[in-house]
Amino acid sequence: APRGGSRPAAPAARAPLPQVTVRDALNQALDEELERDERVFLLGEEVAQYDGAYKISRGLWKKFGDKRIIDTPISEMGFTGIAVGAAMAGLRPVCEFMTFNFSMQAIDQVINSAAKTCYMSAGSIAVPIVFRGPNGASAGVAAQHSQCFAAWYGHCPGLKVVSPWSSEDAKGLLKTSIRDDNPVVMLENELLYGVPFEMSEEAQSKDFLIPIGKAKVERQGTHVTLVSHSRPVGHCLEAAAVLAKEGVECEVINLRTIRPMDIETIETSVVKTNHLVTVEGGWPQFGVGAEICARIMEGPAFNYLDAPAVRVTGADVPMPYAKILEDNCIPQVKDIIFAVKKTLNI
């Protein structure tokens, strides 16, 4: 500093935001919505006395009691039917599947009873229900516990389908889903439950909601658009960080919602970057990426593409049990980097 002068004050450091795991964010959302509206209740296997198979409902049974937090038998078709009937009668159930692979037991209730009723009753019967639980591959649980249902449920009119990545996604989308008058399928990821994310002051409020049907640009970029949902969003951000060191700037879009799909945000990005790569844990055929590619081809952004859109997906096989085979069946950061370089021809 010049002699006799005073040093300029250093800018105040931003206080670090608290880190909250996806598990705790979901627990907060359930706690707040159960407290806010006495019509809301949670049912599923192990959700009450055991505090939830994944501890998402930890502490809720002790706080709200048997009528609001209900342990069910291992009978998805039965308890899903009870929940759908309760929704038609004016309650707002949250129906947990221990994994979405078991929602196949209840697919008739989810689609034929929940999804189609509002339309078939000309709007006179609302079905405000949330179906939630872990979706897609976990670790070492083989084919019958590893399927991604984003494309299955995203295919069906009458449902809204959300797929959170971060803790803020999880809290905001669950609260919005519980308040929605339509059936919502919320596809969580078991491997994200214990992952901490920064949570803004806004997200810690009891009024924090994230609109269904709106994607979020997680990283700005100019060379290529990466579109993803759920856990692979993190892989896309890792790939983008590696590629940035090589001078390639990726724009990363977190879909957040599968149905209705926010194609406008993707189009805006493609118009800017002229390249598109989609990334998902599910299978390629009729997948979420396939739908995005078709919509881009049919819309105004197609004329801005400088190369064909590329999909990065899970392998087209039932999930193997062995870890090394499993790793080769799920998109990894290196697969995303390879796809980006192929698209950019570098």
Short mmCIF file of C-alpha atoms in Angstrom, two decimals:
data_model
loop_
_atom_site.label_atom_id
_atom_site.label_comp_id
_atom_site.label_asym_id
_atom_site.label_seq_id
_atom_site.Cartn_x
_atom_site.Cartn_y
_atom_site.Cartn_z
CA ALA A 1 0.00 0.00 0.00
CA PRO A 2 1.25 3.56 -0.64
CA ARG A 3 2.95 5.06 2.44
CA GLY A 4 0.42 6.81 4.65
CA GLY A 5 -2.47 5.27 2.67
CA SER A 6 -4.76 2.54 3.91
CA ARG A 7 -5.27 -0.79 2.21
CA PRO A 8 -8.61 -1.22 0.42
CA ALA A 9 -10.92 -3.48 2.42
CA ALA A 10 -10.93 -7.08 1.20
CA PRO A 11 -14.30 -8.15 -0.19
CA ALA A 12 -16.30 -10.07 2.40
CA ALA A 13 -16.01 -13.82 1.79
CA ARG A 14 -19.28 -15.53 0.95
CA ALA A 15 -20.35 -17.80 3.77
CA PRO A 16 -20.28 -21.38 2.51
CA LEU A 17 -23.73 -22.80 1.83
CA PRO A 18 -24.75 -25.76 3.98
CA GLN A 19 -24.29 -29.21 2.46
CA VAL A 20 -27.41 -31.38 2.52
CA THR A 21 -27.64 -34.95 1.24
CA VAL A 22 -30.37 -35.95 -1.20
CA ARG A 23 -31.72 -38.27 1.53
CA ASP A 24 -32.11 -35.38 3.99
CA ALA A 25 -33.59 -33.10 1.32
CA LEU A 26 -36.31 -35.67 0.58
CA ASN A 27 -36.92 -36.15 4.30
CA GLN A 28 -37.30 -32.37 4.76
CA ALA A 29 -39.76 -32.18 1.87
CA LEU A 30 -41.92 -35.00 3.27
CA ASP A 31 -41.79 -33.55 6.80
CA GLU A 32 -42.81 -30.06 5.62
CA GLU A 33 -45.64 -31.27 3.38
CA LEU A 34 -47.05 -33.69 5.99
CA GLU A 35 -47.08 -30.78 8.45
CA ARG A 36 -48.60 -28.34 5.95
CA ASP A 37 -51.54 -30.48 4.78
CA GLU A 38 -53.21 -33.15 6.91
CA ARG A 39 -54.47 -34.91 3.75
CA VAL A 40 -50.89 -35.95 2.90
CA PHE A 41 -49.79 -39.41 4.05
CA LEU A 42 -46.95 -41.79 3.22
CA LEU A 43 -47.29 -45.51 2.67
CA GLY A 44 -45.00 -48.30 1.51
CA GLU A 45 -42.81 -51.14 2.70
CA GLU A 46 -40.74 -50.36 5.83
CA VAL A 47 -41.54 -46.61 5.73
CA ALA A 48 -42.79 -46.34 9.34
CA GLN A 49 -41.21 -48.23 12.24
CA TYR A 50 -37.99 -49.05 10.37
CA ASP A 51 -37.63 -45.36 9.24
CA GLY A 52 -37.57 -46.38 5.56
CA ALA A 53 -35.47 -48.89 3.65
CA TYR A 54 -33.19 -46.00 2.63
CA LYS A 55 -33.96 -43.86 5.72
CA ILE A 56 -35.81 -41.28 3.61
CA SER A 57 -38.71 -41.32 6.09
CA ARG A 58 -36.46 -41.24 9.19
CA GLY A 59 -38.31 -39.81 12.21
CA LEU A 60 -41.63 -39.28 10.42
CA TRP A 61 -43.54 -42.18 12.02
CA LYS A 62 -42.56 -41.01 15.51
CA LYS A 63 -43.69 -37.48 14.63
CA PHE A 64 -46.90 -38.14 12.68
CA GLY A 65 -48.05 -41.58 13.85
CA ASP A 66 -49.73 -44.63 12.33
CA LYS A 67 -52.41 -42.83 10.34
CA ARG A 68 -49.98 -40.68 8.37
CA ILE A 69 -46.99 -43.04 7.96
CA ILE A 70 -48.22 -46.52 7.05
CA ASP A 71 -46.21 -49.73 6.76
CA THR A 72 -47.65 -52.01 4.08
CA PRO A 73 -47.31 -55.71 3.26
CA ILE A 74 -45.02 -56.67 0.38
CA SER A 75 -47.88 -56.28 -2.09
CA GLU A 76 -47.35 -53.44 -4.54
CA MET A 77 -50.57 -54.02 -6.47
CA GLY A 78 -52.52 -53.90 -3.18
CA PHE A 79 -51.07 -50.84 -1.49
CA THR A 80 -50.82 -48.88 -4.76
CA GLY A 81 -54.51 -49.56 -5.36
CA ILE A 82 -55.35 -48.39 -1.83
CA ALA A 83 -53.31 -45.22 -2.41
CA VAL A 84 -54.95 -44.47 -5.78
CA GLY A 85 -58.41 -44.95 -4.24
CA ALA A 86 -57.46 -42.66 -1.36
CA ALA A 87 -56.36 -39.99 -3.87
CA MET A 88 -59.66 -40.24 -5.74
CA ALA A 89 -61.46 -39.81 -2.39
CA GLY A 90 -59.63 -36.56 -1.62
CA LEU A 91 -56.44 -37.50 0.23
CA ARG A 92 -52.92 -36.84 -1.10
CA PRO A 93 -50.91 -40.07 -0.78
CA VAL A 94 -47.18 -40.49 -1.30
CA CYS A 95 -46.66 -44.10 -2.38
CA GLU A 96 -43.09 -45.39 -2.00
CA PHE A 97 -41.76 -48.31 -4.04
CA MET A 98 -38.69 -49.94 -2.53
CA THR A 99 -37.38 -49.86 -6.10
CA PHE A 100 -39.25 -48.88 -9.25
CA ASN A 101 -38.52 -52.34 -10.64
CA PHE A 102 -41.27 -53.53 -8.26
CA SER A 103 -43.69 -50.90 -9.56
CA MET A 104 -44.26 -53.36 -12.41
CA GLN A 105 -46.34 -55.34 -9.90
CA ALA A 106 -48.60 -52.27 -9.69
CA ILE A 107 -48.38 -50.97 -13.27
CA ASP A 108 -52.12 -51.50 -13.80
CA GLN A 109 -52.90 -49.22 -10.85
CA VAL A 110 -50.34 -46.58 -11.87
CA ILE A 111 -51.43 -46.39 -15.52
CA ASN A 112 -55.01 -47.67 -15.82
CA SER A 113 -56.25 -46.34 -12.47
CA ALA A 114 -54.15 -43.24 -11.71
CA ALA A 115 -52.94 -41.84 -15.04
CA LYS A 116 -56.14 -42.21 -17.07
CA THR A 117 -58.87 -41.30 -14.56
CA CYS A 118 -58.77 -37.49 -14.76
CA TYR A 119 -58.99 -37.64 -18.57
CA MET A 120 -61.66 -40.36 -18.69
CA SER A 121 -63.78 -38.50 -16.10
CA ALA A 122 -63.55 -35.27 -18.15
CA GLY A 123 -61.60 -33.65 -15.32
CA SER A 124 -64.13 -34.35 -12.58
CA ILE A 125 -61.92 -36.84 -10.66
CA ALA A 126 -58.46 -35.59 -9.70
CA VAL A 127 -55.88 -38.17 -8.62
CA PRO A 128 -53.30 -36.24 -6.52
CA ILE A 129 -50.78 -38.98 -5.82
CA VAL A 130 -46.98 -39.24 -5.89
CA PHE A 131 -45.28 -42.54 -6.72
CA ARG A 132 -41.66 -42.30 -5.56
CA GLY A 133 -38.59 -44.41 -4.87
CA PRO A 134 -35.21 -45.35 -6.34
CA ASN A 135 -35.01 -45.88 -10.10
CA GLY A 136 -32.28 -47.17 -12.38
CA ALA A 137 -29.07 -48.98 -11.50
CA SER A 138 -27.71 -49.07 -7.96
CA ALA A 139 -24.56 -51.14 -7.31
CA GLY A 140 -24.33 -54.91 -7.56
CA VAL A 141 -28.07 -55.60 -7.56
CA ALA A 142 -28.30 -57.24 -11.02
CA ALA A 143 -31.00 -57.05 -13.70
CA GLN A 144 -34.19 -57.25 -11.61
CA HIS A 145 -33.26 -54.19 -9.53
CA SER A 146 -31.45 -51.98 -12.05
CA GLN A 147 -33.91 -50.88 -14.74
CA CYS A 148 -34.54 -47.20 -15.53
CA PHE A 149 -38.25 -46.49 -15.95
CA ALA A 150 -37.97 -42.92 -17.26
CA ALA A 151 -38.94 -43.97 -20.79
CA TRP A 152 -41.74 -46.33 -19.61
CA TYR A 153 -43.51 -43.76 -17.49
CA GLY A 154 -42.56 -40.85 -19.74
CA HIS A 155 -44.46 -42.64 -22.52
CA CYS A 156 -47.84 -42.46 -20.76
CA PRO A 157 -50.16 -39.42 -21.01
CA GLY A 158 -51.87 -38.57 -17.72
CA LEU A 159 -48.67 -38.87 -15.69
CA LYS A 160 -46.10 -36.23 -14.84
CA VAL A 161 -42.61 -37.71 -14.48
CA VAL A 162 -39.76 -36.02 -12.59
CA SER A 163 -36.15 -37.16 -12.20
CA PRO A 164 -34.08 -35.12 -9.69
CA TRP A 165 -30.28 -34.92 -9.56
CA SER A 166 -29.25 -32.56 -6.73
CA SER A 167 -30.63 -32.06 -3.22
CA GLU A 168 -32.41 -28.88 -4.35
CA ASP A 169 -33.99 -30.82 -7.25
CA ALA A 170 -35.12 -33.53 -4.84
CA LYS A 171 -36.69 -31.19 -2.30
CA GLY A 172 -38.27 -28.72 -4.72
CA LEU A 173 -39.67 -31.34 -7.07
CA LEU A 174 -41.07 -33.56 -4.30
CA LYS A 175 -42.88 -30.63 -2.66
CA THR A 176 -44.33 -29.52 -6.01
CA SER A 177 -45.34 -33.10 -6.85
CA ILE A 178 -47.20 -33.54 -3.54
CA ARG A 179 -49.14 -30.31 -4.16
CA ASP A 180 -49.98 -31.22 -7.79
CA ASP A 181 -53.49 -32.49 -8.54
CA ASN A 182 -52.17 -34.98 -11.09
CA PRO A 183 -50.39 -38.31 -10.55
CA VAL A 184 -46.63 -37.74 -10.46
CA VAL A 185 -43.93 -40.40 -10.79
CA MET A 186 -40.74 -39.30 -9.02
CA LEU A 187 -37.70 -41.30 -10.12
CA GLU A 188 -34.94 -40.94 -7.51
CA ASN A 189 -31.50 -42.57 -7.62
CA GLU A 190 -30.31 -44.77 -4.76
CA LEU A 191 -26.64 -43.94 -5.36
CA LEU A 192 -27.40 -40.22 -4.92
CA TYR A 193 -29.18 -40.59 -1.54
CA GLY A 194 -25.97 -40.15 0.47
CA VAL A 195 -24.42 -37.49 -1.78
CA PRO A 196 -24.23 -33.98 -0.26
CA PHE A 197 -24.99 -30.91 -2.39
CA GLU A 198 -24.91 -27.22 -1.51
CA MET A 199 -28.38 -25.94 -0.67
CA SER A 200 -29.25 -22.27 -1.15
CA GLU A 201 -31.07 -20.23 1.49
CA GLU A 202 -34.08 -20.18 -0.80
CA ALA A 203 -34.14 -24.00 -0.95
CA GLN A 204 -34.12 -24.24 2.84
CA SER A 205 -37.46 -22.38 3.00
CA LYS A 206 -40.72 -24.28 3.55
CA ASP A 207 -42.13 -22.53 0.47
CA PHE A 208 -39.38 -23.73 -1.90
CA LEU A 209 -40.89 -25.27 -5.04
CA ILE A 210 -39.39 -26.22 -8.41
CA PRO A 211 -41.87 -26.10 -11.31
CA ILE A 212 -42.54 -29.39 -13.07
CA GLY A 213 -41.63 -29.24 -16.77
CA LYS A 214 -38.67 -26.84 -16.52
CA ALA A 215 -35.08 -27.92 -17.16
CA LYS A 216 -32.07 -26.21 -15.58
CA VAL A 217 -28.83 -25.18 -17.28
CA GLU A 218 -26.22 -26.41 -14.78
CA ARG A 219 -23.22 -25.12 -16.75
CA GLN A 220 -23.00 -22.56 -19.56
CA GLY A 221 -21.04 -23.51 -22.67
CA THR A 222 -20.65 -22.71 -26.36
CA HIS A 223 -19.38 -25.82 -28.19
CA VAL A 224 -21.75 -28.69 -27.41
CA THR A 225 -25.00 -29.26 -25.49
CA LEU A 226 -25.09 -32.18 -23.02
CA VAL A 227 -28.62 -33.15 -21.89
CA SER A 228 -29.12 -35.57 -19.02
CA HIS A 229 -31.25 -36.42 -15.99
CA SER A 230 -30.69 -37.99 -12.58
CA ARG A 231 -27.20 -39.28 -11.67
CA PRO A 232 -25.64 -38.90 -15.16
CA VAL A 233 -25.97 -35.08 -14.78
CA GLY A 234 -23.01 -35.33 -12.39
CA HIS A 235 -21.07 -37.38 -14.96
CA CYS A 236 -21.79 -34.72 -17.60
CA LEU A 237 -20.44 -31.98 -15.31
CA GLU A 238 -17.30 -34.05 -14.64
CA ALA A 239 -16.82 -34.63 -18.38
CA ALA A 240 -17.35 -30.90 -19.02
CA ALA A 241 -14.63 -30.03 -16.47
CA VAL A 242 -12.16 -32.38 -18.19
CA LEU A 243 -13.05 -31.10 -21.68
CA ALA A 244 -12.74 -27.46 -20.54
CA LYS A 245 -9.02 -28.08 -19.97
CA GLU A 246 -8.83 -29.02 -23.67
CA GLY A 247 -10.67 -25.86 -24.73
CA VAL A 248 -14.09 -27.48 -25.25
CA GLU A 249 -16.91 -25.68 -23.43
CA CYS A 250 -19.94 -27.94 -22.78
CA GLU A 251 -23.36 -26.59 -21.87
CA VAL A 252 -24.89 -29.06 -19.39
CA ILE A 253 -28.68 -29.27 -19.09
CA ASN A 254 -30.33 -31.06 -16.16
CA LEU A 255 -33.74 -32.11 -17.49
CA ARG A 256 -35.35 -32.45 -14.02
CA THR A 257 -38.64 -33.43 -15.70
CA ILE A 258 -39.13 -36.24 -18.22
CA ARG A 259 -42.81 -35.51 -18.87
CA PRO A 260 -43.71 -32.81 -19.82
CA MET A 261 -40.31 -32.35 -21.46
CA ASP A 262 -38.78 -28.87 -21.63
CA ILE A 263 -37.69 -29.02 -25.27
CA GLU A 264 -37.46 -25.20 -25.51
CA THR A 265 -34.45 -25.02 -23.16
CA ILE A 266 -32.70 -27.73 -25.20
CA GLU A 267 -33.52 -25.97 -28.50
CA THR A 268 -32.18 -22.64 -27.21
CA SER A 269 -28.94 -24.36 -26.23
CA VAL A 270 -28.56 -26.25 -29.53
CA VAL A 271 -29.10 -23.01 -31.49
CA LYS A 272 -26.12 -21.63 -29.52
CA THR A 273 -23.77 -24.66 -29.55
CA ASN A 274 -24.77 -26.39 -32.84
CA HIS A 275 -24.08 -29.83 -31.32
CA LEU A 276 -26.09 -32.22 -29.13
CA VAL A 277 -25.20 -35.22 -26.97
CA THR A 278 -27.80 -36.89 -24.72
CA VAL A 279 -26.77 -39.00 -21.71
CA GLU A 280 -28.93 -41.45 -19.75
CA GLY A 281 -28.59 -44.61 -17.66
CA GLY A 282 -31.51 -46.33 -19.41
CA TRP A 283 -31.54 -48.50 -22.52
CA PRO A 284 -31.16 -46.92 -25.99
CA GLN A 285 -34.27 -48.21 -27.75
CA PHE A 286 -37.24 -45.80 -27.38
CA GLY A 287 -35.28 -44.00 -24.65
CA VAL A 288 -35.34 -40.43 -23.31
CA GLY A 289 -32.40 -39.52 -25.56
CA ALA A 290 -34.22 -40.96 -28.59
CA GLU A 291 -37.19 -38.70 -27.83
CA ILE A 292 -34.98 -35.62 -27.44
CA CYS A 293 -33.22 -36.34 -30.75
CA ALA A 294 -36.57 -36.79 -32.53
CA ARG A 295 -37.98 -33.54 -31.10
CA ILE A 296 -34.86 -31.60 -32.11
CA MET A 297 -34.99 -33.07 -35.62
CA GLU A 298 -38.68 -32.12 -35.98
CA GLY A 299 -38.23 -28.58 -34.62
CA PRO A 300 -36.51 -25.33 -35.58
CA ALA A 301 -33.19 -26.19 -33.88
CA PHE A 302 -32.48 -28.94 -36.46
CA ASN A 303 -31.24 -26.36 -38.97
CA TYR A 304 -28.59 -25.24 -36.46
CA LEU A 305 -27.01 -28.69 -35.96
CA ASP A 306 -23.52 -28.98 -37.47
CA ALA A 307 -23.31 -32.73 -36.79
CA PRO A 308 -25.72 -35.58 -36.03
CA ALA A 309 -26.96 -35.73 -32.43
CA VAL A 310 -25.35 -38.55 -30.43
CA ARG A 311 -26.87 -40.65 -27.63
CA VAL A 312 -24.87 -42.05 -24.71
CA THR A 313 -26.98 -44.72 -22.98
CA GLY A 314 -26.85 -47.85 -20.88
CA ALA A 315 -25.91 -51.03 -22.72
CA ASP A 316 -28.80 -52.82 -24.44
CA VAL A 317 -28.67 -55.83 -22.10
CA PRO A 318 -30.22 -56.82 -18.76
CA MET A 319 -27.84 -55.52 -16.09
CA PRO A 320 -25.08 -58.04 -15.19
CA TYR A 321 -24.23 -58.63 -11.53
CA ALA A 322 -20.41 -58.52 -11.79
CA LYS A 323 -19.02 -55.05 -11.00
CA ILE A 324 -16.71 -54.77 -14.02
CA LEU A 325 -19.55 -55.74 -16.38
CA GLU A 326 -21.91 -53.35 -14.59
CA ASP A 327 -19.43 -50.48 -15.04
CA ASN A 328 -19.31 -51.27 -18.76
CA CYS A 329 -23.12 -51.19 -18.97
CA ILE A 330 -23.56 -47.73 -17.42
CA PRO A 331 -22.36 -44.51 -19.11
CA GLN A 332 -19.07 -43.36 -17.57
CA VAL A 333 -17.35 -39.97 -17.82
CA LYS A 334 -14.97 -41.36 -20.47
CA ASP A 335 -17.94 -42.41 -22.63
CA ILE A 336 -19.34 -38.87 -22.54
CA ILE A 337 -15.94 -37.37 -23.42
CA PHE A 338 -15.62 -39.83 -26.33
CA ALA A 339 -19.12 -38.92 -27.60
CA VAL A 340 -18.39 -35.18 -27.41
CA LYS A 341 -15.14 -35.55 -29.34
CA LYS A 342 -16.86 -37.71 -31.94
CA THR A 343 -19.62 -35.11 -32.34
CA LEU A 344 -17.13 -32.24 -32.63
CA ASN A 345 -14.87 -34.33 -34.90
CA ILE A 346 -11.78 -33.78 -32.73
#
